[in-house]
PDB file of C-alpha atoms in Angstrom:
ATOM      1  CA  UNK A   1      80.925 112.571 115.983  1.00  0.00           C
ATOM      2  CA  UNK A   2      80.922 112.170 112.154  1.00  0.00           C
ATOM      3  CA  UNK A   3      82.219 109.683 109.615  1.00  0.00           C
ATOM      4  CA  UNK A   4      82.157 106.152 110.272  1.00  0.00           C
ATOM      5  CA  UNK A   5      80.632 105.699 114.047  1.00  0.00           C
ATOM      6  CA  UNK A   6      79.710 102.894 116.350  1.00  0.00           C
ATOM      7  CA  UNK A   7      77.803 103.391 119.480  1.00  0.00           C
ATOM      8  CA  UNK A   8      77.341 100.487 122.241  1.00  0.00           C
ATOM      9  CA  UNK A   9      75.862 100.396 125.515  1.00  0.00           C
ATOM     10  CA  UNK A  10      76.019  97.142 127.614  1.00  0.00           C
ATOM     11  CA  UNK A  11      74.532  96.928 130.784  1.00  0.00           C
ATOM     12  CA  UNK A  12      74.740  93.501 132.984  1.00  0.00           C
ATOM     13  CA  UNK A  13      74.576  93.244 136.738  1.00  0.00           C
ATOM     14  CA  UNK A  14      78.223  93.194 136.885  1.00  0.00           C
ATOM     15  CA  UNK A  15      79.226  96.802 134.826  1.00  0.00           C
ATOM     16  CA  UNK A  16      77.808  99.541 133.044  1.00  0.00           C
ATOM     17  CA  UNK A  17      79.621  99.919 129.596  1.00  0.00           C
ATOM     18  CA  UNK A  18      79.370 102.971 126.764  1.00  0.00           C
ATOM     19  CA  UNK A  19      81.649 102.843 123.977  1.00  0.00           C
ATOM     20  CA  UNK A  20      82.193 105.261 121.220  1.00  0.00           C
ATOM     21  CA  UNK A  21      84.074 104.869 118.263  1.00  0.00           C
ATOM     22  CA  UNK A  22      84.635 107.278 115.007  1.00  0.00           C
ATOM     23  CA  UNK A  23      86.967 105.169 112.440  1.00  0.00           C
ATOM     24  CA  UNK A  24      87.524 108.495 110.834  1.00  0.00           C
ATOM     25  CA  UNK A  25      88.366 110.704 113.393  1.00  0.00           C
ATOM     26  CA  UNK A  26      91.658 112.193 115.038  1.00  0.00           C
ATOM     27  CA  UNK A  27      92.551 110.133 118.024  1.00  0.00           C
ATOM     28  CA  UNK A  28      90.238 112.162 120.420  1.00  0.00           C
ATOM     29  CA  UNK A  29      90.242 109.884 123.516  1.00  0.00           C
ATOM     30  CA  UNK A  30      88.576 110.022 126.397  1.00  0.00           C
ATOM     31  CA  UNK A  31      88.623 107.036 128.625  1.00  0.00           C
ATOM     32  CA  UNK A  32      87.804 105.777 132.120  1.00  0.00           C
ATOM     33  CA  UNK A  33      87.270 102.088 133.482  1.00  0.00           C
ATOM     34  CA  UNK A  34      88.733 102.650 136.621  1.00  0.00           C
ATOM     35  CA  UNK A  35      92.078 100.553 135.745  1.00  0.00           C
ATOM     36  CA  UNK A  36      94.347 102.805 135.421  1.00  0.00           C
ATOM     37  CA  UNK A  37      96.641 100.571 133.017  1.00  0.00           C
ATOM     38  CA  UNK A  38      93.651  99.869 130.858  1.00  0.00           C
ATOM     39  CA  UNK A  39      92.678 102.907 129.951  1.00  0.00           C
ATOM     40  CA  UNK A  40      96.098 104.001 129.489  1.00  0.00           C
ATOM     41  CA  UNK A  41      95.931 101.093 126.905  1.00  0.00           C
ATOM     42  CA  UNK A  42      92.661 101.672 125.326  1.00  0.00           C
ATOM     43  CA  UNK A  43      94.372 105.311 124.742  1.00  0.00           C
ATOM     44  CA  UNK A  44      96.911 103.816 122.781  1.00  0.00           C
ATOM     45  CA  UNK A  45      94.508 101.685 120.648  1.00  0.00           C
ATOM     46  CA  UNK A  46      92.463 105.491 120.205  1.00  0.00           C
ATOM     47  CA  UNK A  47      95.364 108.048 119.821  1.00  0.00           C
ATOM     48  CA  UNK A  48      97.529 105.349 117.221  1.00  0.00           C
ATOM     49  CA  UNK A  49      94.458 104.062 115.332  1.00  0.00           C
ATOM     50  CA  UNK A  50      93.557 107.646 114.859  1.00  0.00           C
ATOM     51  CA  UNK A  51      90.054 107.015 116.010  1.00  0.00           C
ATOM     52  CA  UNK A  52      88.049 109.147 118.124  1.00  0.00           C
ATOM     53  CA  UNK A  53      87.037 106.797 121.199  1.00  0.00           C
ATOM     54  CA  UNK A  54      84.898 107.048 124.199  1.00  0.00           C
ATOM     55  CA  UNK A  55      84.752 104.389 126.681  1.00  0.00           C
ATOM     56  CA  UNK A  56      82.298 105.048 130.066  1.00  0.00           C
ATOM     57  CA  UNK A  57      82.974 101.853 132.069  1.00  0.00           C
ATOM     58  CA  UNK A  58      81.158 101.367 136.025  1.00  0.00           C
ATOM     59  CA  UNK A  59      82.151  98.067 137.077  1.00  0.00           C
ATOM     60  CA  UNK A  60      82.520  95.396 139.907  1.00  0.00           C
ATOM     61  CA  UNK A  61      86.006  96.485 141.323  1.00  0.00           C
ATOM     62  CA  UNK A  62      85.322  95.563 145.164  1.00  0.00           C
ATOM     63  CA  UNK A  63      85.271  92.263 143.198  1.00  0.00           C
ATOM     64  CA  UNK A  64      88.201  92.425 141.168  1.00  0.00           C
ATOM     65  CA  UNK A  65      88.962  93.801 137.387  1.00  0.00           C
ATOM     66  CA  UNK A  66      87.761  91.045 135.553  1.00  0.00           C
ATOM     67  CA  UNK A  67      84.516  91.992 134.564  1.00  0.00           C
ATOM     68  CA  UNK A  68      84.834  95.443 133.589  1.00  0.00           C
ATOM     69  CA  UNK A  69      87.873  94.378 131.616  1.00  0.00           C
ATOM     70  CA  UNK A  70      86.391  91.857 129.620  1.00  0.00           C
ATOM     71  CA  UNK A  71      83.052  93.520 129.373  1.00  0.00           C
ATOM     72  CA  UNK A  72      84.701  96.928 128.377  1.00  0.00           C
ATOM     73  CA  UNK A  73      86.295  94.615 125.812  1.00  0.00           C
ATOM     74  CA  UNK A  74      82.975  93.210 124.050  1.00  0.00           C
ATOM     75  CA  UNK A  75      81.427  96.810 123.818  1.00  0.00           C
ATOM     76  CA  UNK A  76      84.807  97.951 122.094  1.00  0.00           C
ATOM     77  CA  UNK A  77      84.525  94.981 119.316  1.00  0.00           C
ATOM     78  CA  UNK A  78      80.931  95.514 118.233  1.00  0.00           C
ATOM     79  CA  UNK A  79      81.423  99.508 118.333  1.00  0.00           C
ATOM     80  CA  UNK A  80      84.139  98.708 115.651  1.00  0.00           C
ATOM     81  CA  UNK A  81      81.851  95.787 113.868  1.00  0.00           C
ATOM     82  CA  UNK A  82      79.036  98.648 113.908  1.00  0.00           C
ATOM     83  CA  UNK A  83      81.301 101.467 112.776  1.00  0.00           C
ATOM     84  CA  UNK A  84      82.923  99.250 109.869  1.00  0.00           C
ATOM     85  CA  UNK A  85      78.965  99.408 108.523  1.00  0.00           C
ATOM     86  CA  UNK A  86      79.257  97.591 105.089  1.00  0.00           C
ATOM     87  CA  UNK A  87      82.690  97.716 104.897  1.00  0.00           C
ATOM     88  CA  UNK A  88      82.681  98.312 100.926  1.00  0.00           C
ATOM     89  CA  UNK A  89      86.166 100.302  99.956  1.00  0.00           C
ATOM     90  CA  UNK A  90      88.406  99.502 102.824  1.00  0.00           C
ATOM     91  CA  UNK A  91      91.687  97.918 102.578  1.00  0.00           C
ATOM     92  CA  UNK A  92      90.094  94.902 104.722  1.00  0.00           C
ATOM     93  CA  UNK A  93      94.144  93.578 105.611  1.00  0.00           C
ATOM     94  CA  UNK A  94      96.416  95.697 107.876  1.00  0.00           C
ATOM     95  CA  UNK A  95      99.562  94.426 109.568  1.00  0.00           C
ATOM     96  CA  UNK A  96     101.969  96.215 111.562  1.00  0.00           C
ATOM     97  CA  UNK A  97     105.444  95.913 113.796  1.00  0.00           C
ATOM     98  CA  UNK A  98     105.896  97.948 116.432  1.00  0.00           C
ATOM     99  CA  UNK A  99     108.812  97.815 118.991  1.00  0.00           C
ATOM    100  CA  UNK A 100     109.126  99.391 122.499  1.00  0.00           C
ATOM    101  CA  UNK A 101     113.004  99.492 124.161  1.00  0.00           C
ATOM    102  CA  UNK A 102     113.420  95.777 124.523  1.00  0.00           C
ATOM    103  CA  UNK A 103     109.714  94.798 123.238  1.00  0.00           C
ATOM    104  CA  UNK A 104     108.519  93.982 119.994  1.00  0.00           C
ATOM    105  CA  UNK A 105     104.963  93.018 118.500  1.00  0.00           C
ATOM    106  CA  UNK A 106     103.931  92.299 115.089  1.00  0.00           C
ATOM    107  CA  UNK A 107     100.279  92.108 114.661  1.00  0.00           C
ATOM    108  CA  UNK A 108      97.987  91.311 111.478  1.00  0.00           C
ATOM    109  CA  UNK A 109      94.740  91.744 111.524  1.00  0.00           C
ATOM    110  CA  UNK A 110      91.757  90.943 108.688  1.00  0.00           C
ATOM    111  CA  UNK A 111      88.630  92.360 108.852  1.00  0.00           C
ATOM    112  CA  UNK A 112      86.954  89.478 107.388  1.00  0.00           C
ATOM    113  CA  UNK A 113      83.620  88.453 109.461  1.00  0.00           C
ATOM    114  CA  UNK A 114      85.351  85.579 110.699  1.00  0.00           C
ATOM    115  CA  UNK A 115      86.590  86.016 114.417  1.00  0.00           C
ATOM    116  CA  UNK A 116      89.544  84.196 115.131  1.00  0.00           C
ATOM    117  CA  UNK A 117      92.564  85.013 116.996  1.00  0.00           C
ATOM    118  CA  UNK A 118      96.583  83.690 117.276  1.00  0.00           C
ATOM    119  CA  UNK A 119      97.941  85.231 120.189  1.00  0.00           C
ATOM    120  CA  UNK A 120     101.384  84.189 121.418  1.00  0.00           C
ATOM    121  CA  UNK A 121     103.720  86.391 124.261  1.00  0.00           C
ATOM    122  CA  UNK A 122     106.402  85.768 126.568  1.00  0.00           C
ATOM    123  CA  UNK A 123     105.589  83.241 129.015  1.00  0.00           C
ATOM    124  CA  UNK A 124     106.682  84.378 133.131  1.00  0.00           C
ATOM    125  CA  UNK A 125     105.908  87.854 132.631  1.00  0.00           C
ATOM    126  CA  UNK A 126     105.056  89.716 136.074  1.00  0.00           C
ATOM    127  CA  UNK A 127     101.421  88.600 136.428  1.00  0.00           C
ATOM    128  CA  UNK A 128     100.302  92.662 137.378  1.00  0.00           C
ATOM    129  CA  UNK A 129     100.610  95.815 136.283  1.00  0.00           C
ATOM    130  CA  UNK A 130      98.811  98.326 139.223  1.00  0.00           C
ATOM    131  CA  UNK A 131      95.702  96.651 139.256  1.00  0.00           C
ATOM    132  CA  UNK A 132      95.869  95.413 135.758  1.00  0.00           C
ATOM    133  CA  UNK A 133      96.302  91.397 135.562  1.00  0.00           C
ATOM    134  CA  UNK A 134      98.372  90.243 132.641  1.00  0.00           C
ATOM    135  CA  UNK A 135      96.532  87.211 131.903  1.00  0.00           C
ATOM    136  CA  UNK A 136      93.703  89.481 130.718  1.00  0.00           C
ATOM    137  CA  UNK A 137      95.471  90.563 127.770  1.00  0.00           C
ATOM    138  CA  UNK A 138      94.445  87.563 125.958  1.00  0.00           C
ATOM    139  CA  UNK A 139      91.499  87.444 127.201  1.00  0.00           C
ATOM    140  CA  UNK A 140      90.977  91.169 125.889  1.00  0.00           C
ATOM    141  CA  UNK A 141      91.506  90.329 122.460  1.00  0.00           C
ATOM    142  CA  UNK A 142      89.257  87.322 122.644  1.00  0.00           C
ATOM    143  CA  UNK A 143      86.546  89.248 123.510  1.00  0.00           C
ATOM    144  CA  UNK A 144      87.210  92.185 120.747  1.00  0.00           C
ATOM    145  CA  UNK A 145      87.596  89.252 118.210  1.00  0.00           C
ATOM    146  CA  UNK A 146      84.591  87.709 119.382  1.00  0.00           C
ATOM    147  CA  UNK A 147      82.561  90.689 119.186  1.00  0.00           C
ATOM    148  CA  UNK A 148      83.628  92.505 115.894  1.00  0.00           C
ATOM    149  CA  UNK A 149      84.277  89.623 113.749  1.00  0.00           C
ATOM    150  CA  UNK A 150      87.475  89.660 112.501  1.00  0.00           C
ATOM    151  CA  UNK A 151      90.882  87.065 112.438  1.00  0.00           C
ATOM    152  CA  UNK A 152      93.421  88.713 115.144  1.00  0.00           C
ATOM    153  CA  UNK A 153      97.181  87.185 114.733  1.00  0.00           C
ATOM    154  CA  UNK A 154      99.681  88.972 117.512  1.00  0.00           C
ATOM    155  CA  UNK A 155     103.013  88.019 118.146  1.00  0.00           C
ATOM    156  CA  UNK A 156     105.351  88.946 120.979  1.00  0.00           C
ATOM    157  CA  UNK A 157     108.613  87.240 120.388  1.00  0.00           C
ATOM    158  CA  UNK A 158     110.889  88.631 122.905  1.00  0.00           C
ATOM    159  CA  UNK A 159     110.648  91.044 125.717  1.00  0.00           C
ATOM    160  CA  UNK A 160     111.495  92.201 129.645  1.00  0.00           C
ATOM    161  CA  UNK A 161     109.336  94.099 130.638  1.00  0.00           C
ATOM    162  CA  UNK A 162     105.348  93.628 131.087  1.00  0.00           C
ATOM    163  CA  UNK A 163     104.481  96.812 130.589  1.00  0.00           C
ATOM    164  CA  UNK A 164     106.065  97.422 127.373  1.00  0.00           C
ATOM    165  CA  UNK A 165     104.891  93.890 126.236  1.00  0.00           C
ATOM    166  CA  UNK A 166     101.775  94.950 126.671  1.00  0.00           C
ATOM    167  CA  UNK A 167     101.562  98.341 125.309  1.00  0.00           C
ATOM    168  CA  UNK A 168     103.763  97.472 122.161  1.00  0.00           C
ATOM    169  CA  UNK A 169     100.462  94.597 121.651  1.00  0.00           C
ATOM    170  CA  UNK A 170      98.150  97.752 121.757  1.00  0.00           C
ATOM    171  CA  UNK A 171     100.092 100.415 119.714  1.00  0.00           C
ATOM    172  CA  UNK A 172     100.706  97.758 116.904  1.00  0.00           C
ATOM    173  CA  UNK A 173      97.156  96.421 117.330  1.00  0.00           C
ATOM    174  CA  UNK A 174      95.872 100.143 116.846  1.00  0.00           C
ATOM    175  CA  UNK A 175      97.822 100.777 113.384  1.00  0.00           C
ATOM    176  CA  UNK A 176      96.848  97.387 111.826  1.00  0.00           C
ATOM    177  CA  UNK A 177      92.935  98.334 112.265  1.00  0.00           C
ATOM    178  CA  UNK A 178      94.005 101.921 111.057  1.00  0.00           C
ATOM    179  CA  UNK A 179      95.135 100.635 107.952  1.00  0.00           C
ATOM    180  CA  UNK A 180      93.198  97.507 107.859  1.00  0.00           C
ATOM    181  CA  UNK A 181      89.493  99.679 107.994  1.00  0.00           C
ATOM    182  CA  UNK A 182      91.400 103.100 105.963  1.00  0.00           C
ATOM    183  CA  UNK A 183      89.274 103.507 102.607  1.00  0.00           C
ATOM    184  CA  UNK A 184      91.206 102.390  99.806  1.00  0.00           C
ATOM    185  CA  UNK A 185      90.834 105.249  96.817  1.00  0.00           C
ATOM    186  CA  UNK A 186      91.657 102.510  94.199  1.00  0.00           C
ATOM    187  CA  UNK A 187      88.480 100.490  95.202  1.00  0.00           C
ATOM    188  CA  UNK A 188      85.452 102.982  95.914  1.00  0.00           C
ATOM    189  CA  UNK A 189      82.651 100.798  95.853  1.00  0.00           C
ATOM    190  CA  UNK A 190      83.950  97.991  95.983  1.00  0.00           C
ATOM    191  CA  UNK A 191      83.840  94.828  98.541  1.00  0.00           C
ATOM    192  CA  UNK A 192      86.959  93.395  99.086  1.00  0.00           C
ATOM    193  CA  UNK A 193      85.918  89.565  99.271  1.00  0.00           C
ATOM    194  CA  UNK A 194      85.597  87.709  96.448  1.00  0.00           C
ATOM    195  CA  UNK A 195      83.060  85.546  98.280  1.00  0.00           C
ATOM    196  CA  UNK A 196      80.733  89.164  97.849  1.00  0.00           C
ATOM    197  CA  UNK A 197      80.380  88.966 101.614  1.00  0.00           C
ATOM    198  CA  UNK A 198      82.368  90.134 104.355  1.00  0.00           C
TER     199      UNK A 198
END
């Protein structure tokens, strides 16, 4: 892998987790947790941010998904905070709508070293998908947030179906980073904070 690359392995007694992540690649994926839904997610999130991504997950499913979820998670958000590397010439802000049938999300995102996230979606939705629990998808983004420092707004205002709630969060979520962590030819060497520190 070349360009702009983050590498993290995590290892606790509850999962084994190796993530790879090329900012500047082609939306190469190659994915498996062992939940099915998740990794068709975390394909989106590759093949619409246009980054090459790699995620080995061995986890506690005789217990239940949790773990290798939420762990598969925190590798993912310091991969990006590791790829992002100084993060001098990016655009640093990247927002993006995205519907799917009778689903829309609209997610922001800034790259800005503070973690924080706004997450709002239809309430009642059908609590699984497979083996995937729908209450994780918060969770999810808490622990990217947490993990590669950045503020995280999403917003689901309407929508039927939980799958397609879900996966519009994920497609819209991977075009926002796209453009949020794209180098910006207008500032080459430049931060873009005037604090000097992002």
């Amino acid at each position: 892998m070349s360009g702009r690359v983050g590498r993290v392995e995590r290892t606790t007694k509850e999962t084994s987790v190796v993530v790879e992540i090329n900012l500047d690649g082609t939306g190469q994926v190659d994915v498996a947790t062992g939940v099915g839904f998740y990794d068709h997610m975390l394909d989106q999130l590759g093949r619409h941010g246009l980054f090459d991504l790699t995620v080995k997950t061995d986890g506690d499913l005789h217990i239940d998904t949790h773990h290798t979820i939420e762990d598969t998670a925190l590798a993912l958000g310091a991969a990006f905070k590791q790829a992002l590397g100084d993060k001098v010439g990016i655009y640093r802000f990247g927002n993006c709508t995205v519907p799917l049938d009778e689903s829309l999300a609209q997610v922001t995102v800034d790259l800005s070293g503070r973690p924080y996230l706004v997450h709002t979606e239809p309430e009642n939705m059908a609590p699984m998908i497979g083996t995937y629990d729908t209450t994780m998808t918060r969770h999810i983004f808490e622990s990217f947030v947490a993990q590669a420092q950045i503020a995280l707004h999403i917003h689901v205002p309407y929508g039927r179906n939980a799958h397609h709630i879900v996966e519009c969060q994920f497609k819209a979520l991977a075009r926002a980073l796209r453009y949020a962590a794209e180098r910006d030819p207008r500032a080459a060497g430049i931060l873009p904070s005037t604090k000097g520190a992002l």
